[in-house]
Short mmCIF file of C-alpha atoms and ligand atoms in Angstrom, two decimals:
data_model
loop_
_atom_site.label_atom_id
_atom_site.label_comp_id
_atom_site.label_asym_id
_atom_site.label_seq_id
_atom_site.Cartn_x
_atom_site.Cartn_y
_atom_site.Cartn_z
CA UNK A 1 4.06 55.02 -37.50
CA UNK A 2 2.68 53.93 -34.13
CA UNK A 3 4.11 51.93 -31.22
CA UNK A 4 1.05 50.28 -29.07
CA UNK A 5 1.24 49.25 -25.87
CA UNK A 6 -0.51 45.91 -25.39
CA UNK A 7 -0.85 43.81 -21.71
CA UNK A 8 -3.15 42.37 -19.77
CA UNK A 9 -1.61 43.64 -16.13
CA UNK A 10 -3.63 46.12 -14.06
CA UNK A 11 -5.10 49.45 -15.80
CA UNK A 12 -2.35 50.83 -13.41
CA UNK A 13 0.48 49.41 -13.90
CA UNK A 14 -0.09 49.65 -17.61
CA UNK A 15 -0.85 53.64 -17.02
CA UNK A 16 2.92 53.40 -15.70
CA UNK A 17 4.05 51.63 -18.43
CA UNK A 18 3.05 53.56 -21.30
CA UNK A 19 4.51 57.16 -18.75
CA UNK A 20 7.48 55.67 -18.48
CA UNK A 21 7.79 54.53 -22.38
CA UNK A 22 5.82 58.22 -23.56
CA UNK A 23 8.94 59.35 -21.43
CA UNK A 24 11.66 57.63 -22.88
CA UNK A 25 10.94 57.68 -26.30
CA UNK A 26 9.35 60.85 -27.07
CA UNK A 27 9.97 60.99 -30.27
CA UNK A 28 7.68 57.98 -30.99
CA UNK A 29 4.02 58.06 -31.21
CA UNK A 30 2.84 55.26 -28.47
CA UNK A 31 -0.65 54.42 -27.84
CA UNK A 32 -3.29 51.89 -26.12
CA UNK A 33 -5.32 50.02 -28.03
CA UNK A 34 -8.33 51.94 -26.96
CA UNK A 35 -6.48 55.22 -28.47
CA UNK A 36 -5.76 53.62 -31.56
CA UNK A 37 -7.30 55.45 -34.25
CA UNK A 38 -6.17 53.30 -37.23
CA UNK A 39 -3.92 49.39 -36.88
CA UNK A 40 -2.44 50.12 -39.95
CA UNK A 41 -0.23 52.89 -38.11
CA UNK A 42 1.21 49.95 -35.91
CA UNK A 43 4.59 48.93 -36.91
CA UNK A 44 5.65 48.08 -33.37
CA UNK A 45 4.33 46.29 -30.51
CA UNK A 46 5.23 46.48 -26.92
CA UNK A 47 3.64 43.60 -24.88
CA UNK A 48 3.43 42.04 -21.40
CA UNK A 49 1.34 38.93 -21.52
CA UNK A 50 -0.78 40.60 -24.42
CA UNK A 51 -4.49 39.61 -24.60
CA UNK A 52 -5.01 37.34 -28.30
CA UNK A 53 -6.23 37.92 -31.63
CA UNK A 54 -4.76 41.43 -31.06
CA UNK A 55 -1.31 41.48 -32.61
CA UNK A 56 -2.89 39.08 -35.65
CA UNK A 57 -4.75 42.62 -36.51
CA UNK A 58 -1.96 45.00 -37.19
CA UNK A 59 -0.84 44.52 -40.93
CA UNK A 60 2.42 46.40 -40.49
CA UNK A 61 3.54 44.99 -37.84
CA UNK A 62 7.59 44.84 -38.13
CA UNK A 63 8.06 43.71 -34.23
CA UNK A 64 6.83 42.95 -31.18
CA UNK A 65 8.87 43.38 -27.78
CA UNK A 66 7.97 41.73 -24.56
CA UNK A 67 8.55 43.55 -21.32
CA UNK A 68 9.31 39.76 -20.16
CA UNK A 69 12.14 37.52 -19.86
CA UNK A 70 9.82 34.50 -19.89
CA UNK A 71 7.79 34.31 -23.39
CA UNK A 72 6.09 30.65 -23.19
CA UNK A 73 2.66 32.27 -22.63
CA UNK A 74 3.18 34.59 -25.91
CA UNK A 75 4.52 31.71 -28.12
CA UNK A 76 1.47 29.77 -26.99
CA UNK A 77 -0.71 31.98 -28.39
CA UNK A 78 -2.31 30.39 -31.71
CA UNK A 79 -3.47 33.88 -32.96
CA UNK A 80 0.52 35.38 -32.32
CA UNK A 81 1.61 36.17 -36.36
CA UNK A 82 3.99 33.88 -37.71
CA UNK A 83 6.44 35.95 -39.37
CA UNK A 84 7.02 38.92 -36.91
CA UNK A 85 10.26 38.99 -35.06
CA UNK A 86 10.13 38.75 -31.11
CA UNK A 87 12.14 39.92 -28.88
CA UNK A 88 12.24 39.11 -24.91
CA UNK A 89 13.63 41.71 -22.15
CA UNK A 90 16.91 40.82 -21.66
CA UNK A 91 18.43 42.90 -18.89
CA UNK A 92 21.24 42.30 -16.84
CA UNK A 93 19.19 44.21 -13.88
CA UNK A 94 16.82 41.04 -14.01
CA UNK A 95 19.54 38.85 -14.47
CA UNK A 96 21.17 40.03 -10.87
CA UNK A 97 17.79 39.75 -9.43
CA UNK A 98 17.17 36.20 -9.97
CA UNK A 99 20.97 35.94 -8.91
CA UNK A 100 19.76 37.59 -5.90
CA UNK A 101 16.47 35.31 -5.44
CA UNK A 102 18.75 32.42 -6.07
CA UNK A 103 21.86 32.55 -3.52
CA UNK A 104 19.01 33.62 -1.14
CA UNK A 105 17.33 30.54 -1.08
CA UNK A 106 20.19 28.34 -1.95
CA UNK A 107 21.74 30.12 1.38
CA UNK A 108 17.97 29.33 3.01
CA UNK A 109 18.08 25.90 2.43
CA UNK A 110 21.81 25.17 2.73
CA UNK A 111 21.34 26.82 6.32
CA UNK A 112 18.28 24.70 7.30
CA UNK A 113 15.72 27.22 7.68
CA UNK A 114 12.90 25.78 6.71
CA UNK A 115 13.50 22.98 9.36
CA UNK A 116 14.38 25.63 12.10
CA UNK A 117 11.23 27.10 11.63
CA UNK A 118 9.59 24.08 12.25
CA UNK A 119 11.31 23.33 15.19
CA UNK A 120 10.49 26.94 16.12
CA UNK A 121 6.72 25.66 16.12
CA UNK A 122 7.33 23.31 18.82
CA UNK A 123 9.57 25.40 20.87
CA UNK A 124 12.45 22.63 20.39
CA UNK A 125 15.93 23.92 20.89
CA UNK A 126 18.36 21.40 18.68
CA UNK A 127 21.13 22.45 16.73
CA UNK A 128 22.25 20.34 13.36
CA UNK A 129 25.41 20.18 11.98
CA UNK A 130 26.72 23.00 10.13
CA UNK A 131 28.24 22.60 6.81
CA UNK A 132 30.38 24.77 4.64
CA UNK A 133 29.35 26.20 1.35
CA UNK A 134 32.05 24.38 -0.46
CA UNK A 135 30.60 21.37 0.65
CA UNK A 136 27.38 21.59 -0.92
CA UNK A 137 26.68 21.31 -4.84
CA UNK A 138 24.01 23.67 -6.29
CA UNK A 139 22.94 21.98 -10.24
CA UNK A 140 21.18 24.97 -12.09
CA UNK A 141 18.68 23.48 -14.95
CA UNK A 142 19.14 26.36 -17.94
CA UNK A 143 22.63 28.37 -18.34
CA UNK A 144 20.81 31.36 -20.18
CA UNK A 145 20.63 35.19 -19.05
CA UNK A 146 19.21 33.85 -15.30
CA UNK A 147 21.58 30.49 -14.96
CA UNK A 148 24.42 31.88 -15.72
CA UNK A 149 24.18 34.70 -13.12
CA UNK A 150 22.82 32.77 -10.81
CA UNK A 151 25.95 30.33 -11.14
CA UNK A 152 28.01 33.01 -11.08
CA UNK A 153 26.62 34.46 -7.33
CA UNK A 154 26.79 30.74 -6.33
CA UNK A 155 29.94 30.43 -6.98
CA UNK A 156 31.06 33.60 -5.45
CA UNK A 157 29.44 32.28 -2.10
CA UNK A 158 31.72 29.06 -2.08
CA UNK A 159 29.43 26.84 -3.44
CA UNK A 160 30.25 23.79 -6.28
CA UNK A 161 28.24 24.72 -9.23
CA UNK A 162 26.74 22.52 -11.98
CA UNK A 163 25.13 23.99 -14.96
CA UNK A 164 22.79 22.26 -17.56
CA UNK A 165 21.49 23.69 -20.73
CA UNK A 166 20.70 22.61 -24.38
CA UNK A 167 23.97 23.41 -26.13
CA UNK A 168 27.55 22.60 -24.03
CA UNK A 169 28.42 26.21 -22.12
CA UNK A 170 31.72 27.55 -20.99
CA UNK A 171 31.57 29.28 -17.66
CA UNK A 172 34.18 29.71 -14.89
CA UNK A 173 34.04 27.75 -11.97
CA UNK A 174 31.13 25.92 -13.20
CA UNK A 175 30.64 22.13 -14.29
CA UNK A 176 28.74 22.35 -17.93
CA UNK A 177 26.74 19.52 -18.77
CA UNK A 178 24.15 19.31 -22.01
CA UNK A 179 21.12 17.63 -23.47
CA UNK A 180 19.68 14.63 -22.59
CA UNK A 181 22.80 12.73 -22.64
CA UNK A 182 24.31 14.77 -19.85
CA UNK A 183 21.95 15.45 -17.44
CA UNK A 184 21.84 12.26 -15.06
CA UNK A 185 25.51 12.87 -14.51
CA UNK A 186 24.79 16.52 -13.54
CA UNK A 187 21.86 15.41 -11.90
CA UNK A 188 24.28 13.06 -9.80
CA UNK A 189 25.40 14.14 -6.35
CA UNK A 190 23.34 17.25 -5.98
CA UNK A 191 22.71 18.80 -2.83
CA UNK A 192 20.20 21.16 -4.56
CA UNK A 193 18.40 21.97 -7.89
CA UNK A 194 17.60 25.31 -9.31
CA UNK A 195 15.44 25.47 -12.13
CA UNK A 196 16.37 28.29 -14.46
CA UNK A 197 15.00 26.92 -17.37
CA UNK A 198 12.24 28.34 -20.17
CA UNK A 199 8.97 26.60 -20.60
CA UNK A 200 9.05 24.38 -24.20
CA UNK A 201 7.93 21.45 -25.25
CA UNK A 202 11.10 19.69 -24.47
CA UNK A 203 11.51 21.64 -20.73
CA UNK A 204 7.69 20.82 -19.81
CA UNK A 205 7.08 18.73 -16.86
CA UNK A 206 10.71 18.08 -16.62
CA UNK A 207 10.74 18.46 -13.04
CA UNK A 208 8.48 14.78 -12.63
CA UNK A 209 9.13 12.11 -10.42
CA UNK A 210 11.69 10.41 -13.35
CA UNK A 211 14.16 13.25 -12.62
CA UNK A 212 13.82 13.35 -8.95
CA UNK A 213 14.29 9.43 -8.79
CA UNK A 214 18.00 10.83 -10.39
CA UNK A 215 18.61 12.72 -7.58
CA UNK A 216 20.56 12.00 -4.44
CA UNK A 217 17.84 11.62 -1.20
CA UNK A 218 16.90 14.68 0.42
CA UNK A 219 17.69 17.02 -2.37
CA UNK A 220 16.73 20.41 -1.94
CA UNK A 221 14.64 22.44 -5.20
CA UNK A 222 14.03 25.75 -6.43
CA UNK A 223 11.65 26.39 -9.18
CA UNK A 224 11.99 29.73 -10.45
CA UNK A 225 11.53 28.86 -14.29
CA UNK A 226 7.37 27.77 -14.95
CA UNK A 227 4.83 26.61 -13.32
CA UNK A 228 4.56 23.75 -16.16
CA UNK A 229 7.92 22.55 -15.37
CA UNK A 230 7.08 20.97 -12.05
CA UNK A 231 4.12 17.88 -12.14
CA UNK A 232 2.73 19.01 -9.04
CA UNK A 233 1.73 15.53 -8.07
CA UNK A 234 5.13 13.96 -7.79
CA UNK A 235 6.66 17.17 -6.40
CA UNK A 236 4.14 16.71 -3.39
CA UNK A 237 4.87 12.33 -3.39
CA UNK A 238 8.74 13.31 -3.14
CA UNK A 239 8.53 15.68 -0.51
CA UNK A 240 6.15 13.44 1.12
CA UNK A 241 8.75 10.67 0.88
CA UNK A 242 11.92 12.43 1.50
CA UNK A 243 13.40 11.81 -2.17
CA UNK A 244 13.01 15.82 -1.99
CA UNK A 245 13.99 17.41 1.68
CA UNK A 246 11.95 20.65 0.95
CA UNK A 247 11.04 22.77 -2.44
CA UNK A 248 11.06 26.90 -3.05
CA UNK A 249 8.48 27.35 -5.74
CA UNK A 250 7.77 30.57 -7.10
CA UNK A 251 6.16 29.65 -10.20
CA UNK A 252 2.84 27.79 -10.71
CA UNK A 253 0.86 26.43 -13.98
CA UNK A 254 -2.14 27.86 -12.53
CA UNK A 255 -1.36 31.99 -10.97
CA UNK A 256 -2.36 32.81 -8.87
CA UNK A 257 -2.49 29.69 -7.52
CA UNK A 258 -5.98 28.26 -6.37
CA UNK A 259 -6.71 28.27 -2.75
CA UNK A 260 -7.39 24.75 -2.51
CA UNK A 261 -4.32 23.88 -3.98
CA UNK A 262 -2.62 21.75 -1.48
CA UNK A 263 0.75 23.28 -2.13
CA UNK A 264 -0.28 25.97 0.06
CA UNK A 265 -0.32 24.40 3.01
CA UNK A 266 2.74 21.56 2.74
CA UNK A 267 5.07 21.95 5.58
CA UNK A 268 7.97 21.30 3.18
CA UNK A 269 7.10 23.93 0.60
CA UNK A 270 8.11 27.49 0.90
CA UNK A 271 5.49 29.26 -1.72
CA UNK A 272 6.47 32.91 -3.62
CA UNK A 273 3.88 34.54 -5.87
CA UNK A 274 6.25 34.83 -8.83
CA UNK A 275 7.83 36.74 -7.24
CA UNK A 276 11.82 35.86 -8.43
CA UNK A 277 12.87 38.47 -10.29
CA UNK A 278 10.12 41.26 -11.52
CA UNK A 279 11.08 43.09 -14.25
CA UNK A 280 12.37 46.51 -13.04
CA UNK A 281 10.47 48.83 -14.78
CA UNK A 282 13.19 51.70 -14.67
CA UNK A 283 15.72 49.30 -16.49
CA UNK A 284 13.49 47.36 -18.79
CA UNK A 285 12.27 50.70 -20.06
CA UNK A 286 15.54 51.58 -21.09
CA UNK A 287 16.45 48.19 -22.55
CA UNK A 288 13.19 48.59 -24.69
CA UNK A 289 13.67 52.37 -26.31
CA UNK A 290 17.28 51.61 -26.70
CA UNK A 291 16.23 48.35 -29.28
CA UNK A 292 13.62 50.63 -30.49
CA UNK A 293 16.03 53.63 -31.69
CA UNK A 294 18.50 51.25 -32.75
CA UNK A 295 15.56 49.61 -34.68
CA UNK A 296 14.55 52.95 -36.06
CA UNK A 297 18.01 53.91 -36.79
CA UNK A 298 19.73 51.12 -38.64
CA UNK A 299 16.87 48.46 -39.10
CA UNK A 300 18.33 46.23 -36.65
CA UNK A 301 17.09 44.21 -34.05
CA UNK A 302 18.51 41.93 -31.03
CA UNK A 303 18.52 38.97 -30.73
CA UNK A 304 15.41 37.28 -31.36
CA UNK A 305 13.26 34.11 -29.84
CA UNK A 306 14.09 31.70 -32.09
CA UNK A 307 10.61 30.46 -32.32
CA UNK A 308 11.06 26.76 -33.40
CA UNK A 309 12.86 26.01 -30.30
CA UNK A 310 10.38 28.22 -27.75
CA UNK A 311 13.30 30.29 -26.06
P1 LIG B 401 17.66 32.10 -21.72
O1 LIG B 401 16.98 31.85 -23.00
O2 LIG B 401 18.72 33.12 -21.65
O3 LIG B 401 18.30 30.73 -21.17
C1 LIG B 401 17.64 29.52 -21.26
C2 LIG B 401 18.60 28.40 -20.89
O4 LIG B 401 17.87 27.17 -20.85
C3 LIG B 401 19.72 28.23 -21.91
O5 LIG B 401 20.92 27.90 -21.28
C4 LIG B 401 19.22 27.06 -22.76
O6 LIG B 401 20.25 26.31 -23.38
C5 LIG B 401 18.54 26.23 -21.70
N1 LIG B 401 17.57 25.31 -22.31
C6 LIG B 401 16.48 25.58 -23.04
N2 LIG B 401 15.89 24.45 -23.45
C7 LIG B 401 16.63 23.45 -22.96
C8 LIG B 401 16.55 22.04 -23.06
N3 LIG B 401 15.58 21.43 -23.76
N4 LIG B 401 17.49 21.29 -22.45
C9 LIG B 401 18.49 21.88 -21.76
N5 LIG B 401 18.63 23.22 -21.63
C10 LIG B 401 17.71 23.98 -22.22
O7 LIG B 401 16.51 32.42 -20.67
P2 LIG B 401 16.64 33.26 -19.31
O8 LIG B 401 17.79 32.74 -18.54
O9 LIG B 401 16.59 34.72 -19.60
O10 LIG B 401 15.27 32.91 -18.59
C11 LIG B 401 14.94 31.57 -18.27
C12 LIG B 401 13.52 31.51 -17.76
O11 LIG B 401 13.43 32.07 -16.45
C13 LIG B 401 12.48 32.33 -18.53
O12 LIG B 401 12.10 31.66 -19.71
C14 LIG B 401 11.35 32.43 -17.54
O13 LIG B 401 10.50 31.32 -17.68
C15 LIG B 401 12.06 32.34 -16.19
N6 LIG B 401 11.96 33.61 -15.46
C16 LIG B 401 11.31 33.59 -14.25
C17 LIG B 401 11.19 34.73 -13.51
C18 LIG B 401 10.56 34.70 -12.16
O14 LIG B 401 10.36 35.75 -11.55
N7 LIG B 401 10.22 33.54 -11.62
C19 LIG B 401 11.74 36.01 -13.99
C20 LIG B 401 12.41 35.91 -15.26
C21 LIG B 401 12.52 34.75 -15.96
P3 LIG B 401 21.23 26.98 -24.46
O15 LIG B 401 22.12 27.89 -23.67
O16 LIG B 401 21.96 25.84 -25.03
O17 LIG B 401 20.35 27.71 -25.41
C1 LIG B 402 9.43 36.96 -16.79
C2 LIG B 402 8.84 36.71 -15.48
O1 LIG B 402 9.40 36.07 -17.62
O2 LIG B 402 8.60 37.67 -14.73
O3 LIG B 402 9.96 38.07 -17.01
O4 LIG B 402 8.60 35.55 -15.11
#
């Protein structure tokens, strides 16, 4: 049987992909579509944002693997086949990453940078007060592979940590809070939001002018989930109004974002080109042939996106 590599990134990067993967897992036959002599040698896919209709052609298909963490685009593909178990990268290289991305704007924001670089534009020398860490509280929206390292860094920095996520989570240090019923409370008394959260029908748009209303004036945010979590609109009417005191967004419903999107030029938004946590390719590589020997070994897989729920 055959493994095919499917994506739609850059002839390039895929050429490094399928190296890496040839490399890895030599035993295993692993091709691009356009060396595919026959789909019914396909029993595994490896995919990264695949183009449609593609995977809907491969009648043996026993799995498909995403090189991402994030798989809202693949689950929103109509052609995707129904009964083919998926499985997302989870890597705890990707998880320290975003930890990384995380405490590094958390640290940006809880030391005022983005207002000393404004003040830097008009040559104005003012110093504000200085708080400690342990005086600020960081809420992170999604306790999964991402939250709960990023909570962990947080934490490890001196900051109080909230954590919100579907079911009620355990983690040291860190206030849990679930569902619906618990989030104004952890929305309460925030000094910052971090959104950590996968795109779904429940998570989309959550970050709207309802939950910003929830939060204390002059709340800081970080969106490093989607793009479709954030209504751009009220993001930009909270800045504008202070209810938000600046916002880190890395992720976009449109990427790359248009140029005459005005979230390019807001003076209270710092903008990343998704740019949180890439996947490493050196790790996820590994991740990937070791669920694929396993796989080939004992007919087991990880754990899969449970597909009802979109995570
Ligand atoms: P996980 O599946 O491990 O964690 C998801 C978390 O969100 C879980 O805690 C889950 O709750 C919670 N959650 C899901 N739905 C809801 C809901 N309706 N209400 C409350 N909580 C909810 O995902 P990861 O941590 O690995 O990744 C999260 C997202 O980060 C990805 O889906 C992707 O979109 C984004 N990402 C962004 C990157 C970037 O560079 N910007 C890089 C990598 C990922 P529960 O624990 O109860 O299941
Ligand atoms: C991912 C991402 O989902 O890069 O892995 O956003």
């Amino acid at each position: 049987m055959s493994i095919l590599l499917l994506t739609s990134v850059s002839t390039e990067e895929e050429t490094m992909w399928l190296k890496q993967l040839r490399s890895a897992l030599p035993e295993e036959d692993i091709r691009l579509l356009a060396d595919l002599d026959d789909t019914t040698d396909v029993d595994i896919a490896i995919v990264a944002n695949p183009p449609q209709e593609v995977l809907r052609t491969l009648p043996k298909l026993q799995l498909i693997q995403s090189l991402w963490a994030g798989v809202d685009a693949l689950l929103g593909d109509p052609t995707l086949p129904e009964n083919v178990p998926l499985v997302r990268l989870i890597d705890p290289t990707l998880s320290a990453s975003m930890a990384e991305a995380t405490a590094t704007h958390v640290l940006a924001l809880h030391r005022d940078l983005p207002r000393y670089a404004q003040q830097q534009q008009r040559q104005e020398w003012q110093q504000h007060e200085l708080l400690r860490s342990s005086d600020r509280t960081v809420g992170i929206l999604g306790l999964g592979e991402m939250g709960i390292a990023s909570a962990q860094q947080l934490r490890a920095l001196g900051f109080n940590v909230r954590g919100w996520s579907r079911s009620l989570k355990k983690v040291d240090g860190v206030e849990c809070f679930a569902g619906e019923g618990g989030l104004e409370t952890f929305l309460k008394g925030l000094d910052m939001l971090v959104n950590l959260l996968p795109l779904t029908s429940e998570t989309k748009g959550i970050l709207s002018e309802n939950l910003f209303s929830q939060l204390p004036k002059g709340t800081g945010l970080i969106n490093f989930g989607r793009g479709g979590h954030q209504i751009e609109g009220d993001v930009i009417t909270a800045l504008d109004d202070g209810q938000l005191s600046h916002a880190v967004l890395d992720v976009f419903s449109q990427e790359p974002l248009s140029a005459d999107n005005p979230l390019w030029r807001h003076p209270k938004i710092t903008l990343l080109p998704h740019v949180a946590a890439p996947t490493n390719p050196g790790t996820a590589v590994e991740i990937v042939a070791g669920n694929i020997r396993k796989y080939r070994k004992t007919g087991q897989l990880p754990k899969q996106v449970e597909r009802s729920v979109g995570y």
